[in-house]
């Protein structure tokens, strides 16, 4: 049976998500266009050719913070490293929720990332159209920060970022090298 992204393949009680299929609540739905198949209680979608690369949990995303609507930041996905090591540029936005920034309570995501910052995150989950990111690991977080006063690129100094242009210091959830 031919399917398109979002087409119902089964429920979690019936099947598990396989290739080109994702779990959406209790439903298993297609994440690509192709031929649906169920083998050994695993629902998947066979595609022709290589097709577009879809993000999946575990992939690393590098993107720019586009908007902040507390308690989330929208990250314009600029680059993805797939689990196979390929680097591609997926279209769209990823969502970084305050609860996925660091261990402990984060009141405002705006205290951890700023608009324009370049962030490295891991795809934690995919729900319907939303790609949910986490930066709650040492090597994930802000990799390039821009000053909120003058927009100059800042230098990382320890756990803070320093702007030589206006002599200001700002805190971020910085990625450690």
Tab-separated table of C-alpha atoms in Angstrom:
chain	number	residue	atom	x	y	z
A	1	UNK	CA	0.000	0.000	0.000
A	2	UNK	CA	1.405	3.426	-0.973
A	3	UNK	CA	1.665	5.928	1.874
A	4	UNK	CA	2.665	9.549	2.444
A	5	UNK	CA	4.161	11.119	5.597
A	6	UNK	CA	1.609	11.072	8.415
A	7	UNK	CA	-0.299	8.045	7.094
A	8	UNK	CA	-1.362	5.626	9.837
A	9	UNK	CA	0.578	2.340	9.740
A	10	UNK	CA	-0.816	0.886	12.975
A	11	UNK	CA	-0.918	1.421	16.711
A	12	UNK	CA	1.733	0.734	19.339
A	13	UNK	CA	-0.326	-2.239	20.527
A	14	UNK	CA	-0.090	-3.814	17.062
A	15	UNK	CA	3.351	-2.877	15.688
A	16	UNK	CA	6.642	-1.119	16.422
A	17	UNK	CA	8.046	1.727	14.299
A	18	UNK	CA	10.655	0.625	11.795
A	19	UNK	CA	12.445	2.391	8.932
A	20	UNK	CA	10.733	5.628	7.837
A	21	UNK	CA	8.081	5.284	10.552
A	22	UNK	CA	7.687	7.199	13.818
A	23	UNK	CA	5.505	6.959	16.885
A	24	UNK	CA	2.942	9.749	17.281
A	25	UNK	CA	1.214	9.228	20.604
A	26	UNK	CA	-0.042	5.655	20.403
A	27	UNK	CA	-0.083	5.648	16.581
A	28	UNK	CA	2.730	4.522	14.282
A	29	UNK	CA	2.800	6.801	11.222
A	30	UNK	CA	4.841	7.084	8.029
A	31	UNK	CA	7.660	9.645	7.945
A	32	UNK	CA	8.345	9.206	4.214
A	33	UNK	CA	6.531	8.538	0.958
A	34	UNK	CA	6.718	4.959	-0.257
A	35	UNK	CA	5.355	1.453	0.129
A	36	UNK	CA	4.133	0.431	3.616
A	37	UNK	CA	5.051	-3.013	4.898
A	38	UNK	CA	4.718	-4.903	8.167
A	39	UNK	CA	7.138	-7.739	8.957
A	40	UNK	CA	7.514	-9.423	12.337
A	41	UNK	CA	5.269	-6.764	13.931
A	42	UNK	CA	7.508	-3.918	12.673
A	43	UNK	CA	5.856	-1.301	10.431
A	44	UNK	CA	8.131	0.442	7.952
A	45	UNK	CA	7.991	2.357	4.682
A	46	UNK	CA	10.123	1.273	1.730
A	47	UNK	CA	11.242	4.266	-0.343
A	48	UNK	CA	12.593	4.391	-3.867
A	49	UNK	CA	16.102	5.787	-4.260
A	50	UNK	CA	17.791	7.647	-1.468
A	51	UNK	CA	15.044	10.242	-1.024
A	52	UNK	CA	15.273	13.055	1.457
A	53	UNK	CA	17.084	12.497	4.718
A	54	UNK	CA	14.779	12.739	7.734
A	55	UNK	CA	15.930	13.622	11.191
A	56	UNK	CA	15.511	10.946	13.816
A	57	UNK	CA	16.210	10.614	17.525
A	58	UNK	CA	19.949	10.582	18.213
A	59	UNK	CA	20.921	12.805	15.264
A	60	UNK	CA	23.025	15.897	16.031
A	61	UNK	CA	21.618	19.243	14.834
A	62	UNK	CA	23.496	22.533	14.525
A	63	UNK	CA	21.253	25.539	14.076
A	64	UNK	CA	20.595	29.191	14.880
A	65	UNK	CA	18.195	30.325	17.627
A	66	UNK	CA	15.467	32.048	15.592
A	67	UNK	CA	12.795	32.843	18.196
A	68	UNK	CA	12.188	32.450	21.898
A	69	UNK	CA	8.671	31.967	23.223
A	70	UNK	CA	9.015	31.005	26.875
A	71	UNK	CA	9.509	28.199	27.765
A	72	UNK	CA	10.827	27.192	24.303
A	73	UNK	CA	13.384	28.356	21.761
A	74	UNK	CA	12.900	27.658	18.045
A	75	UNK	CA	16.120	26.518	16.398
A	76	UNK	CA	16.428	26.991	12.627
A	77	UNK	CA	18.063	23.678	11.703
A	78	UNK	CA	21.129	24.443	9.645
A	79	UNK	CA	23.023	21.149	9.678
A	80	UNK	CA	22.378	17.602	10.765
A	81	UNK	CA	24.814	14.782	11.312
A	82	UNK	CA	22.993	11.510	10.826
A	83	UNK	CA	23.831	8.401	12.813
A	84	UNK	CA	25.514	7.143	9.611
A	85	UNK	CA	27.861	10.161	9.715
A	86	UNK	CA	26.333	12.006	6.746
A	87	UNK	CA	25.878	15.774	7.041
A	88	UNK	CA	22.745	17.271	5.525
A	89	UNK	CA	20.709	20.452	5.886
A	90	UNK	CA	17.141	19.574	6.896
A	91	UNK	CA	14.465	22.246	6.433
A	92	UNK	CA	12.475	23.705	9.289
A	93	UNK	CA	12.739	24.323	12.984
A	94	UNK	CA	13.524	22.265	16.052
A	95	UNK	CA	12.076	23.000	19.493
A	96	UNK	CA	14.300	23.387	22.555
A	97	UNK	CA	12.217	23.338	25.752
A	98	UNK	CA	13.607	24.767	29.011
A	99	UNK	CA	13.329	21.314	30.617
A	100	UNK	CA	15.778	19.910	28.028
A	101	UNK	CA	18.545	22.472	28.579
A	102	UNK	CA	20.290	21.191	31.707
A	103	UNK	CA	19.773	19.110	34.843
A	104	UNK	CA	17.763	20.960	37.438
A	105	UNK	CA	15.174	23.684	37.093
A	106	UNK	CA	15.492	26.184	34.248
A	107	UNK	CA	13.017	29.019	34.727
A	108	UNK	CA	13.579	30.775	31.391
A	109	UNK	CA	15.130	29.340	28.255
A	110	UNK	CA	16.101	32.961	27.482
A	111	UNK	CA	18.647	32.759	30.325
A	112	UNK	CA	20.385	29.829	28.574
A	113	UNK	CA	20.318	30.765	24.851
A	114	UNK	CA	19.803	34.046	22.992
A	115	UNK	CA	18.392	34.837	19.556
A	116	UNK	CA	21.131	34.463	16.939
A	117	UNK	CA	23.259	32.004	18.946
A	118	UNK	CA	24.487	28.899	17.144
A	119	UNK	CA	23.446	25.800	19.093
A	120	UNK	CA	24.513	22.163	18.859
A	121	UNK	CA	21.800	19.766	20.061
A	122	UNK	CA	20.699	16.156	19.876
A	123	UNK	CA	17.291	15.135	18.522
A	124	UNK	CA	15.546	13.782	21.607
A	125	UNK	CA	12.130	12.991	20.150
A	126	UNK	CA	9.889	13.619	17.161
A	127	UNK	CA	6.193	14.292	17.705
A	128	UNK	CA	4.045	14.954	14.649
A	129	UNK	CA	5.816	17.873	12.942
A	130	UNK	CA	7.950	18.849	15.964
A	131	UNK	CA	11.615	17.947	16.247
A	132	UNK	CA	12.429	18.128	19.971
A	133	UNK	CA	16.042	18.898	20.867
A	134	UNK	CA	18.086	18.470	24.015
A	135	UNK	CA	21.298	20.242	24.941
A	136	UNK	CA	21.490	18.525	28.338
A	137	UNK	CA	24.900	16.965	27.677
A	138	UNK	CA	28.412	18.380	28.168
A	139	UNK	CA	29.259	18.577	24.471
A	140	UNK	CA	25.900	20.166	23.539
A	141	UNK	CA	24.752	23.776	23.868
A	142	UNK	CA	25.767	27.170	22.520
A	143	UNK	CA	28.855	26.886	20.304
A	144	UNK	CA	28.855	30.477	18.986
A	145	UNK	CA	27.319	33.360	20.951
A	146	UNK	CA	26.566	36.897	19.836
A	147	UNK	CA	26.502	39.848	22.227
A	148	UNK	CA	23.010	41.044	23.120
A	149	UNK	CA	24.328	44.644	23.361
A	150	UNK	CA	26.274	45.074	20.104
A	151	UNK	CA	25.702	41.734	18.226
A	152	UNK	CA	29.473	41.110	17.942
A	153	UNK	CA	30.721	37.534	18.085
A	154	UNK	CA	31.747	36.640	21.641
A	155	UNK	CA	34.691	34.604	22.974
A	156	UNK	CA	34.071	31.670	25.279
A	157	UNK	CA	35.876	32.142	28.591
A	158	UNK	CA	35.165	29.304	30.993
A	159	UNK	CA	31.405	29.036	31.545
A	160	UNK	CA	30.755	32.538	30.150
A	161	UNK	CA	31.061	34.427	26.875
A	162	UNK	CA	33.003	37.705	26.646
A	163	UNK	CA	32.456	40.520	24.113
A	164	UNK	CA	35.653	42.442	23.376
A	165	UNK	CA	33.734	45.067	21.372
A	166	UNK	CA	31.643	46.362	24.301
A	167	UNK	CA	33.449	44.704	27.242
A	168	UNK	CA	30.417	42.735	28.453
A	169	UNK	CA	30.105	39.210	29.794
A	170	UNK	CA	27.077	36.947	29.359
A	171	UNK	CA	26.122	33.483	30.531
A	172	UNK	CA	24.863	30.721	28.259
A	173	UNK	CA	24.469	26.919	28.362
A	174	UNK	CA	27.752	26.475	26.528
A	175	UNK	CA	28.893	23.338	24.746
A	176	UNK	CA	32.158	21.998	26.093
A	177	UNK	CA	34.766	20.913	23.553
